[in-house]
mmCIF file of C-alpha atoms in Angstrom:
data_model
loop_
_atom_site.group_PDB
_atom_site.id
_atom_site.type_symbol
_atom_site.label_atom_id
_atom_site.label_comp_id
_atom_site.label_asym_id
_atom_site.label_seq_id
_atom_site.Cartn_x
_atom_site.Cartn_y
_atom_site.Cartn_z
ATOM 1 C CA MET A 507 103.092 72.006 90.021
ATOM 2 C CA ARG A 508 101.865 73.807 93.154
ATOM 3 C CA LEU A 509 103.795 77.034 92.647
ATOM 4 C CA ILE A 510 101.925 80.021 91.271
ATOM 5 C CA GLY A 511 103.886 81.001 88.172
ATOM 6 C CA LEU A 512 104.250 84.248 86.243
ATOM 7 C CA ALA A 513 101.844 83.184 83.514
ATOM 8 C CA ASN A 514 98.814 82.913 85.767
ATOM 9 C CA GLY A 515 99.569 83.947 89.289
ATOM 10 C CA VAL A 516 100.544 87.577 89.680
ATOM 11 C CA LYS A 517 97.863 90.214 89.452
ATOM 12 C CA LEU A 518 98.547 93.403 87.561
ATOM 13 C CA GLY A 519 97.857 96.867 88.858
ATOM 14 C CA VAL A 520 99.243 99.509 91.178
ATOM 15 C CA CYS A 521 98.646 99.757 94.910
ATOM 16 C CA LEU A 522 96.166 102.596 94.875
ATOM 17 C CA LEU A 523 95.506 102.403 98.612
ATOM 18 C CA ALA A 524 99.100 103.374 99.320
ATOM 19 C CA ALA A 525 98.831 106.170 96.798
ATOM 20 C CA VAL A 526 95.766 107.616 98.472
ATOM 21 C CA HIS A 527 97.510 107.930 101.819
ATOM 22 C CA CYS A 528 100.579 109.682 100.490
ATOM 23 C CA SER A 529 100.843 113.297 101.626
ATOM 24 C CA GLY A 530 100.899 114.936 98.220
ATOM 25 C CA ALA A 531 104.412 113.937 97.183
ATOM 26 C CA MET A 532 104.315 111.841 94.028
ATOM 27 C CA ALA A 533 105.667 108.294 93.955
ATOM 28 C CA ALA A 534 109.167 107.162 93.062
ATOM 29 C CA GLY A 535 110.938 110.449 93.537
ATOM 30 C CA SER A 536 109.273 112.299 90.705
ATOM 31 C CA GLY A 537 110.116 115.636 92.303
ATOM 32 C CA ARG A 538 106.806 117.108 91.124
ATOM 33 C CA ALA A 539 104.369 118.997 93.275
ATOM 34 C CA ALA A 540 100.729 117.997 93.582
ATOM 35 C CA VAL A 541 98.920 118.548 90.295
ATOM 36 C CA THR A 542 96.198 121.082 91.012
ATOM 37 C CA SER A 543 93.966 122.191 93.816
ATOM 38 C CA THR A 544 90.450 120.872 94.053
ATOM 39 C CA ALA A 545 88.967 124.170 92.929
ATOM 40 C CA GLY A 546 86.652 123.574 90.021
ATOM 41 C CA VAL A 547 86.465 119.804 90.448
ATOM 42 C CA GLY A 548 83.464 119.674 92.725
ATOM 43 C CA GLY A 549 85.321 119.541 96.039
ATOM 44 C CA THR A 550 83.584 120.404 99.271
ATOM 45 C CA PRO A 551 84.833 122.913 101.842
ATOM 46 C CA GLY A 552 87.900 121.468 103.498
ATOM 47 C CA ASP A 553 88.913 119.531 100.367
ATOM 48 C CA ASP A 554 91.197 122.293 99.069
ATOM 49 C CA ASP A 555 94.215 120.898 100.936
ATOM 50 C CA ARG A 556 94.151 117.823 98.684
ATOM 51 C CA SER A 557 95.194 117.563 95.063
ATOM 52 C CA ALA A 558 92.815 116.593 92.301
ATOM 53 C CA LEU A 559 94.898 113.459 91.859
ATOM 54 C CA GLU A 560 94.416 112.425 95.486
ATOM 55 C CA ILE A 561 90.659 112.883 95.120
ATOM 56 C CA GLY A 562 90.783 110.853 91.912
ATOM 57 C CA LEU A 563 92.626 108.015 93.658
ATOM 58 C CA GLU A 564 90.098 108.076 96.481
ATOM 59 C CA ALA A 565 87.327 107.893 93.889
ATOM 60 C CA ILE A 566 88.861 104.668 92.555
ATOM 61 C CA LEU A 567 88.672 103.120 96.017
ATOM 62 C CA ALA A 568 85.072 104.356 96.296
ATOM 63 C CA LYS A 569 84.389 102.766 92.874
ATOM 64 C CA ASP A 570 83.357 106.135 91.467
ATOM 65 C CA TYR A 571 85.255 105.355 88.292
ATOM 66 C CA ALA A 572 83.807 108.143 86.149
ATOM 67 C CA THR A 573 85.101 110.812 88.534
ATOM 68 C CA ALA A 574 88.346 108.927 89.011
ATOM 69 C CA TYR A 575 89.020 108.630 85.309
ATOM 70 C CA ARG A 576 88.429 112.340 84.691
ATOM 71 C CA LEU A 577 90.739 113.489 87.489
ATOM 72 C CA VAL A 578 93.437 110.859 87.032
ATOM 73 C CA ARG A 579 93.512 111.324 83.260
ATOM 74 C CA ASN A 580 93.970 115.076 83.664
ATOM 75 C CA ALA A 581 96.886 114.566 86.066
ATOM 76 C CA ALA A 582 98.424 111.910 83.818
ATOM 77 C CA GLU A 583 98.337 114.241 80.816
ATOM 78 C CA GLN A 584 100.169 116.825 82.927
ATOM 79 C CA GLY A 585 102.986 114.311 83.316
ATOM 80 C CA GLU A 586 102.416 113.015 86.847
ATOM 81 C CA PRO A 587 103.927 109.484 87.012
ATOM 82 C CA GLN A 588 101.667 108.356 89.858
ATOM 83 C CA ALA A 589 98.621 109.368 87.835
ATOM 84 C CA GLN A 590 100.018 107.691 84.722
ATOM 85 C CA ALA A 591 100.505 104.454 86.640
ATOM 86 C CA ALA A 592 96.975 104.665 88.055
ATOM 87 C CA LEU A 593 95.555 105.388 84.600
ATOM 88 C CA GLY A 594 97.373 102.352 83.241
ATOM 89 C CA ALA A 595 95.732 100.237 85.930
ATOM 90 C CA MET A 596 92.296 101.668 85.034
ATOM 91 C CA TYR A 597 92.763 100.790 81.369
ATOM 92 C CA LEU A 598 93.933 97.316 82.304
ATOM 93 C CA ALA A 599 90.911 96.660 84.538
ATOM 94 C CA GLY A 600 88.357 98.563 82.447
ATOM 95 C CA GLN A 601 87.508 100.940 85.299
ATOM 96 C CA GLY A 602 85.840 104.124 84.059
ATOM 97 C CA VAL A 603 86.993 103.353 80.532
ATOM 98 C CA ALA A 604 86.900 100.414 78.125
ATOM 99 C CA ALA A 605 89.594 97.846 78.928
ATOM 100 C CA ASP A 606 92.559 98.325 76.615
ATOM 101 C CA ASP A 607 95.836 96.480 77.243
ATOM 102 C CA ALA A 608 97.748 98.528 74.677
ATOM 103 C CA GLU A 609 96.636 101.806 76.257
ATOM 104 C CA ALA A 610 97.462 100.432 79.716
ATOM 105 C CA LEU A 611 100.934 99.572 78.472
ATOM 106 C CA ARG A 612 101.401 103.076 77.052
ATOM 107 C CA TRP A 613 100.570 104.797 80.327
ATOM 108 C CA TYR A 614 102.553 102.337 82.424
ATOM 109 C CA ARG A 615 105.564 102.947 80.180
ATOM 110 C CA ARG A 616 105.290 106.745 80.545
ATOM 111 C CA ALA A 617 105.244 106.382 84.333
ATOM 112 C CA ALA A 618 107.971 103.723 84.353
ATOM 113 C CA GLU A 619 110.308 105.896 82.314
ATOM 114 C CA GLN A 620 109.972 108.552 85.043
ATOM 115 C CA GLY A 621 111.042 106.010 87.661
ATOM 116 C CA ASN A 622 107.665 104.957 89.077
ATOM 117 C CA ALA A 623 108.362 101.532 90.596
ATOM 118 C CA GLU A 624 104.750 100.320 90.539
ATOM 119 C CA ALA A 625 104.515 101.044 86.821
ATOM 120 C CA GLN A 626 107.859 99.343 86.226
ATOM 121 C CA ALA A 627 106.612 96.241 88.032
ATOM 122 C CA SER A 628 103.358 96.277 86.063
ATOM 123 C CA LEU A 629 105.275 96.598 82.793
ATOM 124 C CA GLY A 630 107.346 93.582 83.795
ATOM 125 C CA LEU A 631 104.193 91.574 84.421
ATOM 126 C CA MET A 632 102.653 92.625 81.103
ATOM 127 C CA TYR A 633 105.780 91.477 79.260
ATOM 128 C CA THR A 634 105.790 88.111 81.066
ATOM 129 C CA GLN A 635 102.121 87.551 80.249
ATOM 130 C CA GLY A 636 102.117 89.025 76.735
ATOM 131 C CA ARG A 637 99.380 91.543 77.498
ATOM 132 C CA GLY A 638 99.305 94.510 75.121
ATOM 133 C CA VAL A 639 102.714 93.481 73.820
ATOM 134 C CA PRO A 640 104.396 90.242 72.624
ATOM 135 C CA ARG A 641 105.818 88.216 75.492
ATOM 136 C CA ASP A 642 109.420 89.284 76.087
ATOM 137 C CA ASP A 643 111.269 87.830 79.087
ATOM 138 C CA GLY A 644 114.271 90.104 78.540
ATOM 139 C CA ALA A 645 112.129 93.232 78.740
ATOM 140 C CA ALA A 646 110.272 91.813 81.737
ATOM 141 C CA LEU A 647 113.558 91.162 83.513
ATOM 142 C CA LYS A 648 114.716 94.732 82.849
ATOM 143 C CA TRP A 649 111.604 96.332 84.342
ATOM 144 C CA PHE A 650 111.431 93.906 87.267
ATOM 145 C CA ARG A 651 115.051 94.676 88.170
ATOM 146 C CA LEU A 652 114.494 98.425 88.084
ATOM 147 C CA ALA A 653 111.407 98.179 90.290
ATOM 148 C CA ALA A 654 112.915 95.521 92.581
ATOM 149 C CA ASP A 655 115.931 97.732 93.199
ATOM 150 C CA ASN A 656 113.406 100.384 94.289
ATOM 151 C CA GLU A 657 112.000 97.907 96.832
ATOM 152 C CA ASP A 658 108.749 97.168 94.976
ATOM 153 C CA PRO A 659 107.444 93.834 96.381
ATOM 154 C CA THR A 660 105.497 92.851 93.253
ATOM 155 C CA ALA A 661 108.659 93.224 91.181
ATOM 156 C CA GLN A 662 110.726 91.332 93.735
ATOM 157 C CA SER A 663 108.189 88.508 93.656
ATOM 158 C CA GLY A 664 108.203 88.532 89.848
ATOM 159 C CA LEU A 665 111.988 88.542 89.718
ATOM 160 C CA GLY A 666 112.062 85.593 92.106
ATOM 161 C CA LEU A 667 109.770 83.661 89.803
ATOM 162 C CA MET A 668 111.925 84.555 86.787
ATOM 163 C CA TYR A 669 114.879 82.912 88.535
ATOM 164 C CA LEU A 670 112.742 79.990 89.689
ATOM 165 C CA GLU A 671 111.408 79.310 86.183
ATOM 166 C CA GLY A 672 114.607 80.228 84.329
ATOM 167 C CA ARG A 673 112.886 82.865 82.223
ATOM 168 C CA GLY A 674 115.204 85.491 80.738
ATOM 169 C CA VAL A 675 117.881 84.398 83.189
ATOM 170 C CA GLU A 676 119.662 81.190 84.189
ATOM 171 C CA LYS A 677 117.549 79.149 86.597
ATOM 172 C CA ASN A 678 118.744 79.683 90.159
ATOM 173 C CA GLU A 679 116.602 78.524 93.085
ATOM 174 C CA ASN A 680 118.807 80.203 95.707
ATOM 175 C CA GLU A 681 118.485 83.568 93.966
ATOM 176 C CA ALA A 682 114.760 82.951 93.584
ATOM 177 C CA VAL A 683 114.427 82.401 97.321
ATOM 178 C CA ASN A 684 116.333 85.624 98.063
ATOM 179 C CA TRP A 685 113.929 87.749 95.994
ATOM 180 C CA LEU A 686 110.810 85.905 97.169
ATOM 181 C CA GLN A 687 111.861 86.422 100.792
ATOM 182 C CA MET A 688 112.298 90.161 100.230
ATOM 183 C CA ALA A 689 108.806 90.386 98.770
ATOM 184 C CA ALA A 690 107.264 88.071 101.367
ATOM 185 C CA LEU A 691 108.659 90.127 104.236
ATOM 186 C CA LYS A 692 106.954 93.176 102.703
ATOM 187 C CA GLY A 693 103.639 91.298 102.789
ATOM 188 C CA GLU A 694 103.308 90.278 99.121
ATOM 189 C CA PRO A 695 100.907 87.281 99.285
ATOM 190 C CA MET A 696 101.981 85.478 96.099
ATOM 191 C CA ALA A 697 105.598 85.578 97.285
ATOM 192 C CA GLN A 698 104.530 84.304 100.701
ATOM 193 C CA TYR A 699 102.648 81.419 99.124
ATOM 194 C CA ASN A 700 105.458 80.451 96.743
ATOM 195 C CA LEU A 701 108.037 80.701 99.511
ATOM 196 C CA ALA A 702 105.904 78.364 101.635
ATOM 197 C CA ILE A 703 105.861 75.824 98.816
ATOM 198 C CA LEU A 704 109.648 76.015 98.508
ATOM 199 C CA TYR A 705 110.006 75.343 102.242
ATOM 200 C CA LEU A 706 107.508 72.501 101.979
ATOM 201 C CA ASP A 707 109.486 70.893 99.158
ATOM 202 C CA GLY A 708 112.982 71.896 100.278
ATOM 203 C CA ARG A 709 113.813 73.763 97.073
ATOM 204 C CA GLY A 710 116.482 76.447 97.462
ATOM 205 C CA VAL A 711 116.020 76.190 101.241
ATOM 206 C CA GLY A 712 116.125 73.427 103.826
ATOM 207 C CA GLN A 713 112.858 71.520 104.047
ATOM 208 C CA ASP A 714 110.883 73.015 106.948
ATOM 209 C CA ASP A 715 107.191 72.266 107.502
ATOM 210 C CA ALA A 716 106.881 74.799 110.324
ATOM 211 C CA GLU A 717 108.337 77.614 108.234
ATOM 212 C CA ALA A 718 106.066 76.632 105.355
ATOM 213 C CA ALA A 719 103.016 76.766 107.628
ATOM 214 C CA GLN A 720 103.954 80.257 108.838
ATOM 215 C CA TRP A 721 104.191 81.598 105.292
ATOM 216 C CA PHE A 722 100.960 79.832 104.314
ATOM 217 C CA LEU A 723 99.305 81.594 107.265
ATOM 218 C CA SER A 724 100.630 85.003 106.190
ATOM 219 C CA ALA A 725 99.252 84.561 102.666
ATOM 220 C CA ALA A 726 96.017 82.903 103.843
ATOM 221 C CA GLU A 727 95.195 85.845 106.091
ATOM 222 C CA GLN A 728 95.341 88.051 102.985
ATOM 223 C CA GLY A 729 92.795 85.843 101.218
ATOM 224 C CA ASN A 730 95.068 83.669 99.047
ATOM 225 C CA ALA A 731 92.914 80.591 98.402
ATOM 226 C CA LEU A 732 95.775 78.185 97.680
ATOM 227 C CA ALA A 733 97.519 79.242 100.882
ATOM 228 C CA GLN A 734 94.269 78.726 102.790
ATOM 229 C CA TYR A 735 93.990 75.247 101.307
ATOM 230 C CA HIS A 736 97.544 74.230 102.187
ATOM 231 C CA LEU A 737 97.221 75.712 105.676
ATOM 232 C CA GLY A 738 94.028 73.729 106.183
ATOM 233 C CA VAL A 739 95.767 70.545 105.091
ATOM 234 C CA SER A 740 98.683 71.358 107.413
ATOM 235 C CA TYR A 741 96.284 71.594 110.357
ATOM 236 C CA ALA A 742 94.413 68.457 109.287
ATOM 237 C CA GLU A 743 97.629 66.436 109.109
ATOM 238 C CA GLY A 744 99.568 68.166 111.887
ATOM 239 C CA ARG A 745 102.270 69.144 109.428
ATOM 240 C CA GLY A 746 104.370 72.014 110.775
ATOM 241 C CA VAL A 747 101.575 72.912 113.225
ATOM 242 C CA GLY A 748 99.653 71.065 115.908
ATOM 243 C CA GLN A 749 96.838 68.978 114.487
ATOM 244 C CA ASP A 750 93.620 70.953 114.825
ATOM 245 C CA ARG A 751 90.479 69.867 112.992
ATOM 246 C CA GLU A 752 88.613 73.112 113.687
ATOM 247 C CA GLU A 753 91.399 75.227 112.180
ATOM 248 C CA ALA A 754 91.651 72.807 109.277
ATOM 249 C CA LEU A 755 87.929 73.109 108.585
ATOM 250 C CA LYS A 756 88.042 76.919 108.863
ATOM 251 C CA TRP A 757 90.804 77.358 106.293
ATOM 252 C CA LEU A 758 89.626 74.637 103.932
ATOM 253 C CA THR A 759 86.131 76.122 103.964
ATOM 254 C CA SER A 760 87.530 79.599 103.236
ATOM 255 C CA ALA A 761 89.398 78.222 100.231
ATOM 256 C CA ALA A 762 86.374 76.258 99.030
ATOM 257 C CA GLU A 763 84.162 79.348 99.289
ATOM 258 C CA GLN A 764 86.534 81.045 96.856
ATOM 259 C CA GLY A 765 85.875 78.228 94.399
ATOM 260 C CA LEU A 766 89.122 76.286 94.841
ATOM 261 C CA SER A 767 88.404 72.742 93.651
ATOM 262 C CA LEU A 768 91.273 71.227 95.661
ATOM 263 C CA ALA A 769 89.649 72.429 98.875
ATOM 264 C CA LYS A 770 86.198 71.269 97.810
ATOM 265 C CA ASP A 771 87.563 67.820 96.962
ATOM 266 C CA TYR A 772 89.459 67.532 100.235
ATOM 267 C CA LEU A 773 86.393 68.484 102.271
ATOM 268 C CA ARG A 774 84.178 66.087 100.339
ATOM 269 C CA VAL A 775 86.542 63.136 100.746
ATOM 270 C CA SER A 776 87.247 63.863 104.413
ATOM 271 C CA LYS A 777 83.567 64.093 105.332
ATOM 272 C CA ASN A 778 83.085 60.344 105.514
ATOM 273 C CA ALA A 779 86.714 59.225 105.774
ATOM 274 C CA THR A 780 87.974 57.356 108.820
ATOM 275 C CA VAL A 781 91.547 58.459 108.034
ATOM 276 C CA GLU A 782 92.837 61.768 106.721
ATOM 277 C CA PRO A 783 92.517 61.951 102.924
ATOM 278 C CA GLU A 784 95.583 62.285 100.757
ATOM 279 C CA ASP A 785 96.440 65.849 99.815
ATOM 280 C CA PRO A 786 95.570 65.963 96.063
ATOM 281 C CA ALA A 787 98.241 68.620 95.466
ATOM 282 C CA ARG A 788 100.977 66.102 96.297
ATOM 283 C CA ARG A 789 100.139 64.163 93.157
ATOM 284 C CA ASN A 790 101.298 67.084 90.988
#
């Protein structure tokens, strides 16, 4: 099966980059002001117009996890949902603190219960994957719906896959496509990839190689290795795009450099082939 499913495809964590560029208002309508000034946290002159939480989020991006953990933890304990969601992500990834799925779940839940959509989406993913909690599709569906209704693309992608796989809800490919399209249009790469596969196979939508190639391109440009592989094959075979061996080689090589065996196999077979090799993914 070429689709990336809930069990192994969707990465957990909040979008910290978006959080860093917010202007001090906390996510998901928390109604709280910025936590504290930077006084006493080692800020430099000119930093005092930013909150400690904002500096902590920037420290995550700078991979200064010790500073990030200290500042984010302080804000989370003061009840800031954005900080709680970020702290959950740090516990999940083991950034600045030992990895702890149960602790990640606890902080995500505290943020989710305050309406933070990123935390709600992350809770949904943890329930689908059984991380820090027994797998529970009903609970996953609840949190995905709450976050999806708040326009969170990760949740919309997850909800689409729930409908596609019939997990916690009756299987419905048309409904799956609706949610995947919402997420894909917001730039969510897993949704873009899965939507491309549905167009390629004609599941829930009319079969359309050109539309599939466009969605593969969108996901490939964000570094999705499977999308890069399928886009390379599309160029090699002229499927949905004009045949272009240079483009095919570029995208297949990008996928292979990420360790994708399908791309490595395709490149190896095509090296000495007089005809285009069969796409190994079609056998699945």
